[in-house]
CSV table of C-alpha atoms and ligand atoms in Angstrom, one decimal:
chain,number,residue,atom,x,y,z
N,1,UNK,CA,7.4,1.6,21.7
N,2,UNK,CA,10.4,2.7,19.6
N,3,UNK,CA,9.7,1.7,16.0
N,4,UNK,CA,11.5,1.7,12.7
N,5,UNK,CA,9.2,2.5,9.7
N,6,UNK,CA,10.8,1.9,6.3
N,7,UNK,CA,9.3,3.9,3.5
N,8,UNK,CA,8.4,6.6,6.0
N,9,UNK,CA,8.4,9.4,3.5
N,10,UNK,CA,5.9,7.6,1.3
N,11,UNK,CA,2.1,7.8,1.2
N,12,UNK,CA,1.4,5.1,3.8
N,13,UNK,CA,4.7,5.2,5.7
N,14,UNK,CA,4.1,8.9,6.5
N,15,UNK,CA,0.5,8.4,7.7
N,16,UNK,CA,1.7,5.5,9.8
N,17,UNK,CA,4.5,7.6,11.3
N,18,UNK,CA,1.8,10.2,12.2
N,19,UNK,CA,-0.3,7.6,13.9
N,20,UNK,CA,2.5,6.1,16.0
N,21,UNK,CA,3.8,9.6,17.0
N,22,UNK,CA,0.2,10.6,18.0
N,23,UNK,CA,-0.1,7.5,20.1
N,24,UNK,CA,3.0,8.6,22.1
N,25,UNK,CA,5.5,6.2,20.5
N,26,UNK,CA,9.0,7.0,19.0
N,27,UNK,CA,9.5,6.6,15.3
N,28,UNK,CA,12.7,6.2,13.3
N,29,UNK,CA,11.7,6.8,9.7
N,30,UNK,CA,13.9,5.4,6.8
N,31,UNK,CA,13.5,6.1,3.1
N,32,UNK,CA,15.7,6.2,0.0
N,33,UNK,CA,13.4,8.8,-1.5
N,34,UNK,CA,13.1,7.2,-4.9
N,35,UNK,CA,9.3,7.4,-4.7
N,36,UNK,CA,9.0,8.9,-1.2
N,37,UNK,CA,8.9,12.7,-0.6
N,38,UNK,CA,10.2,14.6,2.4
N,39,UNK,CA,7.2,16.9,2.1
N,40,UNK,CA,5.1,14.1,3.5
N,41,UNK,CA,7.1,14.1,6.8
N,42,UNK,CA,8.1,17.8,6.9
N,43,UNK,CA,5.7,18.4,9.8
N,44,UNK,CA,7.4,15.6,11.8
N,45,UNK,CA,11.0,16.9,11.3
N,46,UNK,CA,12.2,18.4,14.6
N,47,UNK,CA,9.7,16.4,16.6
N,48,UNK,CA,11.5,15.0,19.7
N,49,UNK,CA,10.1,11.5,19.1
N,50,UNK,CA,10.8,11.4,15.3
N,51,UNK,CA,14.0,11.0,13.5
N,52,UNK,CA,14.8,10.3,9.8
N,53,UNK,CA,17.5,8.4,8.1
N,54,UNK,CA,17.9,8.5,4.3
N,55,UNK,CA,19.0,5.0,3.5
N,56,UNK,CA,18.2,2.2,1.0
N,57,UNK,CA,17.1,-0.8,3.0
N,58,UNK,CA,18.2,-3.1,0.2
N,59,UNK,CA,21.7,-2.5,1.5
N,60,UNK,CA,22.9,-3.4,5.0
N,61,UNK,CA,21.1,-1.2,7.5
N,62,UNK,CA,22.1,-0.1,10.9
N,63,UNK,CA,19.9,1.5,13.5
N,64,UNK,CA,21.4,2.5,16.9
N,65,UNK,CA,19.5,1.8,20.1
N,66,UNK,CA,16.7,-0.5,20.9
N,67,UNK,CA,13.6,-1.2,18.7
N,68,UNK,CA,10.3,-2.7,19.7
N,69,UNK,CA,8.9,-3.0,16.2
N,70,UNK,CA,10.0,-2.8,12.6
N,71,UNK,CA,7.4,-2.0,9.9
N,72,UNK,CA,8.6,-2.7,6.4
N,73,UNK,CA,6.7,-0.3,4.1
N,74,UNK,CA,9.5,0.6,1.7
N,75,UNK,CA,8.7,-0.2,-2.0
N,76,UNK,CA,7.6,1.4,-5.2
N,77,UNK,CA,3.8,0.7,-5.1
N,78,UNK,CA,2.2,2.1,-8.2
N,79,UNK,CA,2.4,0.1,-11.4
N,80,UNK,CA,4.1,3.0,-13.2
N,81,UNK,CA,6.7,3.2,-10.5
N,82,UNK,CA,7.6,-0.4,-10.4
N,83,UNK,CA,7.7,-0.6,-14.2
N,84,UNK,CA,10.1,2.3,-14.1
N,85,UNK,CA,12.1,0.8,-11.2
N,86,UNK,CA,11.8,-3.0,-11.6
N,87,UNK,CA,15.1,-4.0,-10.1
N,88,UNK,CA,14.9,-1.7,-7.0
N,89,UNK,CA,11.3,-3.1,-6.6
N,90,UNK,CA,12.6,-6.7,-6.6
N,91,UNK,CA,15.5,-5.8,-4.3
N,92,UNK,CA,13.5,-4.0,-1.7
N,93,UNK,CA,11.0,-6.9,-1.5
N,94,UNK,CA,13.7,-9.5,-1.2
N,95,UNK,CA,17.0,-8.0,0.1
N,96,UNK,CA,15.1,-5.2,1.9
N,97,UNK,CA,12.9,-7.7,3.6
N,98,UNK,CA,15.8,-9.9,4.6
N,99,UNK,CA,17.7,-6.9,6.0
N,100,UNK,CA,14.8,-5.6,8.0
N,101,UNK,CA,14.0,-9.1,9.3
N,102,UNK,CA,17.6,-9.5,10.4
N,103,UNK,CA,17.4,-6.1,12.1
N,104,UNK,CA,14.2,-7.1,13.9
N,105,UNK,CA,15.8,-10.3,15.0
N,106,UNK,CA,18.9,-8.7,16.6
N,107,UNK,CA,16.8,-6.1,18.3
N,108,UNK,CA,14.2,-8.6,19.5
N,109,UNK,CA,11.6,-6.5,17.8
N,110,UNK,CA,8.2,-7.4,16.4
N,111,UNK,CA,8.0,-7.3,12.6
N,112,UNK,CA,5.2,-6.2,10.3
N,113,UNK,CA,5.4,-6.6,6.6
N,114,UNK,CA,3.4,-4.5,4.1
N,115,UNK,CA,2.2,-7.0,1.6
N,116,UNK,CA,-0.4,-6.5,-1.0
N,117,UNK,CA,-3.5,-7.8,-2.8
N,118,UNK,CA,-1.1,-8.2,-5.8
N,119,UNK,CA,0.0,-11.5,-4.2
N,120,UNK,CA,-3.4,-12.7,-5.6
N,121,UNK,CA,-2.4,-11.6,-9.1
N,122,UNK,CA,-5.3,-11.6,-11.7
N,123,UNK,CA,-7.5,-13.6,-9.3
N,124,UNK,CA,-9.8,-16.4,-10.3
N,125,UNK,CA,-11.6,-16.2,-7.0
N,126,UNK,CA,-13.6,-13.1,-6.1
N,127,UNK,CA,-13.6,-11.8,-3.3
N,128,UNK,CA,-10.1,-13.0,-2.3
N,129,UNK,CA,-9.8,-14.7,1.1
N,130,UNK,CA,-6.3,-15.0,2.7
N,131,UNK,CA,-6.4,-18.7,1.9
N,132,UNK,CA,-6.4,-18.1,-1.8
N,133,UNK,CA,-3.0,-18.8,-3.3
N,134,UNK,CA,-3.3,-16.4,-6.2
N,135,UNK,CA,-2.8,-16.3,-10.0
N,136,UNK,CA,0.4,-14.4,-10.7
N,137,UNK,CA,2.4,-14.2,-14.0
N,138,UNK,CA,5.9,-14.3,-12.7
N,139,UNK,CA,7.5,-13.0,-15.9
N,140,UNK,CA,4.9,-10.2,-16.8
N,141,UNK,CA,5.7,-6.6,-16.0
N,142,UNK,CA,3.8,-6.8,-12.7
N,143,UNK,CA,5.8,-9.8,-11.7
N,144,UNK,CA,8.6,-7.6,-10.3
N,145,UNK,CA,6.2,-6.4,-7.6
N,146,UNK,CA,4.0,-9.4,-7.1
N,147,UNK,CA,6.8,-11.9,-6.8
N,148,UNK,CA,8.9,-9.6,-4.6
N,149,UNK,CA,6.0,-9.4,-2.2
N,150,UNK,CA,5.3,-13.1,-2.4
N,151,UNK,CA,9.0,-13.8,-1.6
N,152,UNK,CA,8.8,-11.2,1.2
N,153,UNK,CA,5.8,-13.1,2.7
N,154,UNK,CA,7.7,-16.4,2.4
N,155,UNK,CA,10.8,-14.9,4.0
N,156,UNK,CA,8.8,-13.4,6.9
N,157,UNK,CA,7.1,-16.7,7.6
N,158,UNK,CA,10.6,-18.4,7.5
N,159,UNK,CA,11.9,-16.0,10.2
N,160,UNK,CA,8.8,-16.7,12.2
N,161,UNK,CA,9.1,-20.4,12.0
N,162,UNK,CA,12.9,-20.8,12.0
N,163,UNK,CA,13.9,-18.0,14.3
N,164,UNK,CA,10.8,-17.6,16.4
N,165,UNK,CA,10.4,-14.0,15.4
N,166,UNK,CA,7.1,-12.3,16.1
N,167,UNK,CA,5.8,-11.4,12.7
N,168,UNK,CA,2.6,-9.9,11.2
N,169,UNK,CA,1.7,-9.5,7.5
N,170,UNK,CA,-0.9,-7.1,6.2
N,171,UNK,CA,-2.2,-7.6,2.6
N,172,UNK,CA,-3.1,-4.1,1.6
N,173,UNK,CA,-5.8,-3.5,-1.1
N,174,UNK,CA,-6.1,-0.4,-3.2
N,175,UNK,CA,-5.8,2.6,-0.8
N,176,UNK,CA,-6.1,6.3,-1.5
N,177,UNK,CA,-5.9,9.6,0.2
N,178,UNK,CA,-3.9,12.8,0.8
N,179,UNK,CA,-0.1,12.5,0.1
N,180,UNK,CA,-0.4,10.3,-2.9
N,181,UNK,CA,1.7,11.7,-5.7
N,182,UNK,CA,-0.3,13.6,-8.2
N,183,UNK,CA,1.6,11.8,-11.0
N,184,UNK,CA,2.2,8.4,-9.5
N,185,UNK,CA,0.1,7.0,-12.4
N,186,UNK,CA,-2.5,5.2,-10.3
N,187,UNK,CA,-6.1,5.5,-11.0
N,188,UNK,CA,-7.0,7.7,-8.1
N,189,UNK,CA,-4.5,10.5,-8.6
N,190,UNK,CA,-4.8,10.2,-12.4
N,191,UNK,CA,-8.6,10.7,-12.4
N,192,UNK,CA,-8.6,13.4,-9.7
N,193,UNK,CA,-5.9,15.3,-11.6
N,194,UNK,CA,-7.8,15.0,-14.8
N,195,UNK,CA,-11.1,16.0,-13.2
N,196,UNK,CA,-9.6,19.1,-11.6
N,197,UNK,CA,-7.9,20.3,-14.8
N,198,UNK,CA,-10.8,19.6,-17.1
N,199,UNK,CA,-8.9,16.9,-19.0
N,200,UNK,CA,-10.7,13.7,-20.0
N,201,UNK,CA,-10.6,10.9,-17.5
N,202,UNK,CA,-8.6,8.0,-19.1
N,203,UNK,CA,-10.3,4.7,-18.5
N,204,UNK,CA,-8.0,1.9,-19.6
N,205,UNK,CA,-9.5,-0.9,-21.7
N,206,UNK,CA,-13.3,-1.2,-21.6
N,207,UNK,CA,-13.5,-0.1,-17.9
N,208,UNK,CA,-15.2,-3.2,-16.7
N,209,UNK,CA,-12.3,-4.2,-14.5
N,210,UNK,CA,-13.1,-3.7,-10.8
N,211,UNK,CA,-11.3,-2.4,-7.8
N,212,UNK,CA,-12.3,-1.8,-4.2
N,213,UNK,CA,-10.9,1.4,-2.7
N,214,UNK,CA,-10.2,2.1,0.9
N,215,UNK,CA,-9.4,5.4,2.6
N,216,UNK,CA,-6.0,5.6,4.1
N,217,UNK,CA,-7.2,6.2,7.7
N,218,UNK,CA,-9.1,2.9,7.7
N,219,UNK,CA,-5.9,1.1,6.6
N,220,UNK,CA,-3.8,2.8,9.3
N,221,UNK,CA,-6.3,1.7,11.9
N,222,UNK,CA,-6.2,-1.9,10.6
N,223,UNK,CA,-2.4,-2.0,10.6
N,224,UNK,CA,-2.3,-0.5,14.2
N,225,UNK,CA,-4.6,-3.3,15.4
N,226,UNK,CA,-2.7,-6.0,13.5
N,227,UNK,CA,0.6,-5.0,15.0
N,228,UNK,CA,-0.8,-5.3,18.5
N,229,UNK,CA,-2.7,-8.5,17.8
N,230,UNK,CA,-1.7,-12.1,18.1
N,231,UNK,CA,-2.4,-12.9,14.4
N,232,UNK,CA,0.7,-14.4,12.8
N,233,UNK,CA,-0.7,-15.2,9.3
N,234,UNK,CA,-1.6,-12.6,6.6
N,235,UNK,CA,-4.7,-10.4,7.1
N,236,UNK,CA,-6.4,-8.6,4.2
N,237,UNK,CA,-7.1,-4.9,5.0
N,238,UNK,CA,-9.3,-3.3,2.4
N,239,UNK,CA,-12.7,-1.9,1.7
N,240,UNK,CA,-15.0,-4.6,0.2
N,241,UNK,CA,-17.1,-2.1,-1.8
N,242,UNK,CA,-16.2,-3.2,-5.3
N,243,UNK,CA,-16.9,-1.1,-8.5
N,244,UNK,CA,-15.9,-1.0,-12.1
N,245,UNK,CA,-13.3,1.6,-13.1
N,246,UNK,CA,-16.0,3.2,-15.3
N,247,UNK,CA,-18.2,3.7,-12.3
N,248,UNK,CA,-15.3,5.0,-10.3
N,249,UNK,CA,-14.6,7.6,-13.1
N,250,UNK,CA,-18.2,8.8,-12.8
N,251,UNK,CA,-17.8,9.0,-9.0
N,252,UNK,CA,-14.7,11.2,-9.3
N,253,UNK,CA,-16.3,13.5,-11.9
N,254,UNK,CA,-19.3,14.0,-9.6
N,255,UNK,CA,-17.4,14.5,-6.4
N,256,UNK,CA,-14.9,16.9,-8.0
N,257,UNK,CA,-17.9,18.7,-9.7
N,258,UNK,CA,-15.9,18.4,-12.9
N,259,UNK,CA,-17.0,18.9,-16.6
N,260,UNK,CA,-14.4,16.4,-17.8
N,261,UNK,CA,-15.5,13.7,-20.2
N,262,UNK,CA,-14.7,10.1,-19.7
N,263,UNK,CA,-12.8,8.4,-22.5
N,264,UNK,CA,-11.7,4.8,-23.0
N,265,UNK,CA,-8.1,4.2,-24.2
N,266,UNK,CA,-5.8,1.4,-24.7
N,267,UNK,CA,-2.6,2.2,-22.8
N,268,UNK,CA,0.7,0.7,-24.0
N,269,UNK,CA,0.7,-3.0,-23.7
N,270,UNK,CA,3.3,-3.2,-20.9
N,271,UNK,CA,1.2,-1.0,-18.7
N,272,UNK,CA,-2.0,-2.9,-19.1
N,273,UNK,CA,-0.7,-6.5,-19.4
N,274,UNK,CA,-2.0,-8.7,-16.6
N,275,UNK,CA,-4.1,-5.9,-15.2
N,276,UNK,CA,-6.3,-7.7,-12.7
N,277,UNK,CA,-9.9,-7.9,-14.0
N,278,UNK,CA,-11.4,-8.0,-10.5
N,279,UNK,CA,-10.3,-7.3,-7.0
N,280,UNK,CA,-12.2,-7.3,-3.8
N,281,UNK,CA,-11.0,-8.2,-0.3
N,282,UNK,CA,-12.7,-10.8,1.8
N,283,UNK,CA,-12.4,-9.1,5.2
N,284,UNK,CA,-14.0,-11.7,7.4
N,285,UNK,CA,-10.7,-12.5,9.0
N,286,UNK,CA,-9.9,-8.9,9.8
N,287,UNK,CA,-13.4,-8.5,11.3
N,288,UNK,CA,-12.9,-11.7,13.4
N,289,UNK,CA,-9.4,-11.3,14.6
N,290,UNK,CA,-9.0,-7.5,14.7
N,291,UNK,CA,-12.6,-6.4,15.2
N,292,UNK,CA,-11.9,-4.1,12.2
N,293,UNK,CA,-13.9,-2.9,9.3
N,294,UNK,CA,-13.7,0.2,7.2
N,295,UNK,CA,-15.5,3.3,8.3
N,296,UNK,CA,-15.0,5.9,5.6
N,297,UNK,CA,-17.2,5.7,2.5
N,298,UNK,CA,-16.0,6.6,-1.0
N,299,UNK,CA,-17.8,9.9,-1.2
N,300,UNK,CA,-16.2,11.2,2.0
N,301,UNK,CA,-12.8,9.8,1.3
N,302,UNK,CA,-12.8,11.1,-2.2
N,303,UNK,CA,-13.9,14.6,-1.1
N,304,UNK,CA,-11.0,14.8,1.3
N,305,UNK,CA,-8.6,13.6,-1.4
N,306,UNK,CA,-9.9,16.0,-4.0
N,307,UNK,CA,-9.4,18.9,-1.5
N,308,UNK,CA,-5.8,17.7,-1.1
N,309,UNK,CA,-5.1,17.6,-4.8
N,310,UNK,CA,-6.9,20.8,-5.5
N,311,UNK,CA,-4.2,22.7,-3.6
N,312,UNK,CA,-1.5,21.0,-5.7
N,313,UNK,CA,-2.9,21.2,-9.2
F,401,UDP,N1,-6.6,2.8,-14.7
F,401,UDP,C1,-7.4,3.5,-15.6
F,401,UDP,N2,-6.9,4.7,-15.9
F,401,UDP,C2,-5.8,5.3,-15.4
F,401,UDP,C3,-5.1,4.6,-14.4
F,401,UDP,C4,-5.5,3.3,-14.1
F,401,UDP,O1,-8.4,3.0,-16.1
F,401,UDP,O2,-5.5,6.5,-15.8
F,401,UDP,C5,-7.1,1.4,-14.3
F,401,UDP,C6,-6.0,0.3,-14.4
F,401,UDP,O3,-5.9,-0.2,-15.6
F,401,UDP,C7,-6.5,-0.6,-13.3
F,401,UDP,C8,-7.2,0.2,-12.3
F,401,UDP,O4,-7.5,1.5,-12.9
F,401,UDP,O5,-7.5,-1.5,-13.9
F,401,UDP,C9,-6.4,0.5,-11.0
F,401,UDP,O6,-5.1,0.8,-11.4
F,401,UDP,P1,-4.0,1.4,-10.5
F,401,UDP,O7,-2.8,1.7,-11.3
F,401,UDP,O8,-4.6,2.4,-9.6
F,401,UDP,O9,-3.6,0.2,-9.5
F,401,UDP,P2,-3.7,-1.4,-9.5
F,401,UDP,O10,-5.0,-1.7,-8.8
F,401,UDP,O11,-3.8,-1.9,-10.9
F,401,UDP,O12,-2.5,-1.9,-8.9
């Protein structure tokens, strides 16, 4: 296959590019580099089956030649990033999705949208199955991301129903691993950075909020299977092992063999507003239709991630 991956210089886009290159496919990577980083794909530059275009997919995009698949992964993804870039976040989820769908349509390519567990908002159902409609505040600070992704899903389904486009939607739950930005503000890089530098780990609020963390390689496997599958409606891909943020902080301290203390702070209101109190994927659908489940446990995944960050602190 010849694929376009938007957001190719990001954390997930670069790992996906690696996977498709390693499977023998040809990848055109696209990124505007507002949160992506060329270091993530430096090893692919010069590869005969990889090319890179620096472009903002929220503007009209042109790709020469045939395409068999378009994977739309471009978007700021950490709360800090989308609070800092609210309008580009809304644009890439709306205009960027429209442009990439239009491109997939003219090329006759299959389309895969990177959606998110944020479509469930601050959920009132736990774990979250794909059939749950969510509980999102459209005008809160997270609304710029949540609503952009909800619109993106609606637009993708409209292209499927109205234009007959082959589309797939992955709802990605919290994912971590090498190539996350040390300062992207999310809990995994924050805690690891703090643990490695001896700084206190900053738990927001009382730390009773929960998340379920998956290692990037499990996600990449799920996305690969989903693209090749016949499943046309959204599929959750995440690790169902749920823990409180306080327990997660203890896990990081232990795995990084750190002396850091754990402190509880109240971040600025914008940052913490609408912070989901629980999050855990129901992955029965992924098991059923993709024969997929996560393989990497938290201790192993965190150890790999700590090693990656250690070389960068
Ligand atoms: N969090 C925290 N300390 C930090 C960063 C994040 O306690 O230094 C919390 C945050 O409030 C949220 C959880 O960790 O409850 C996950 O936050 P993250 O930004 O990683 O992503 P989210 O799942 O909210 O999109």
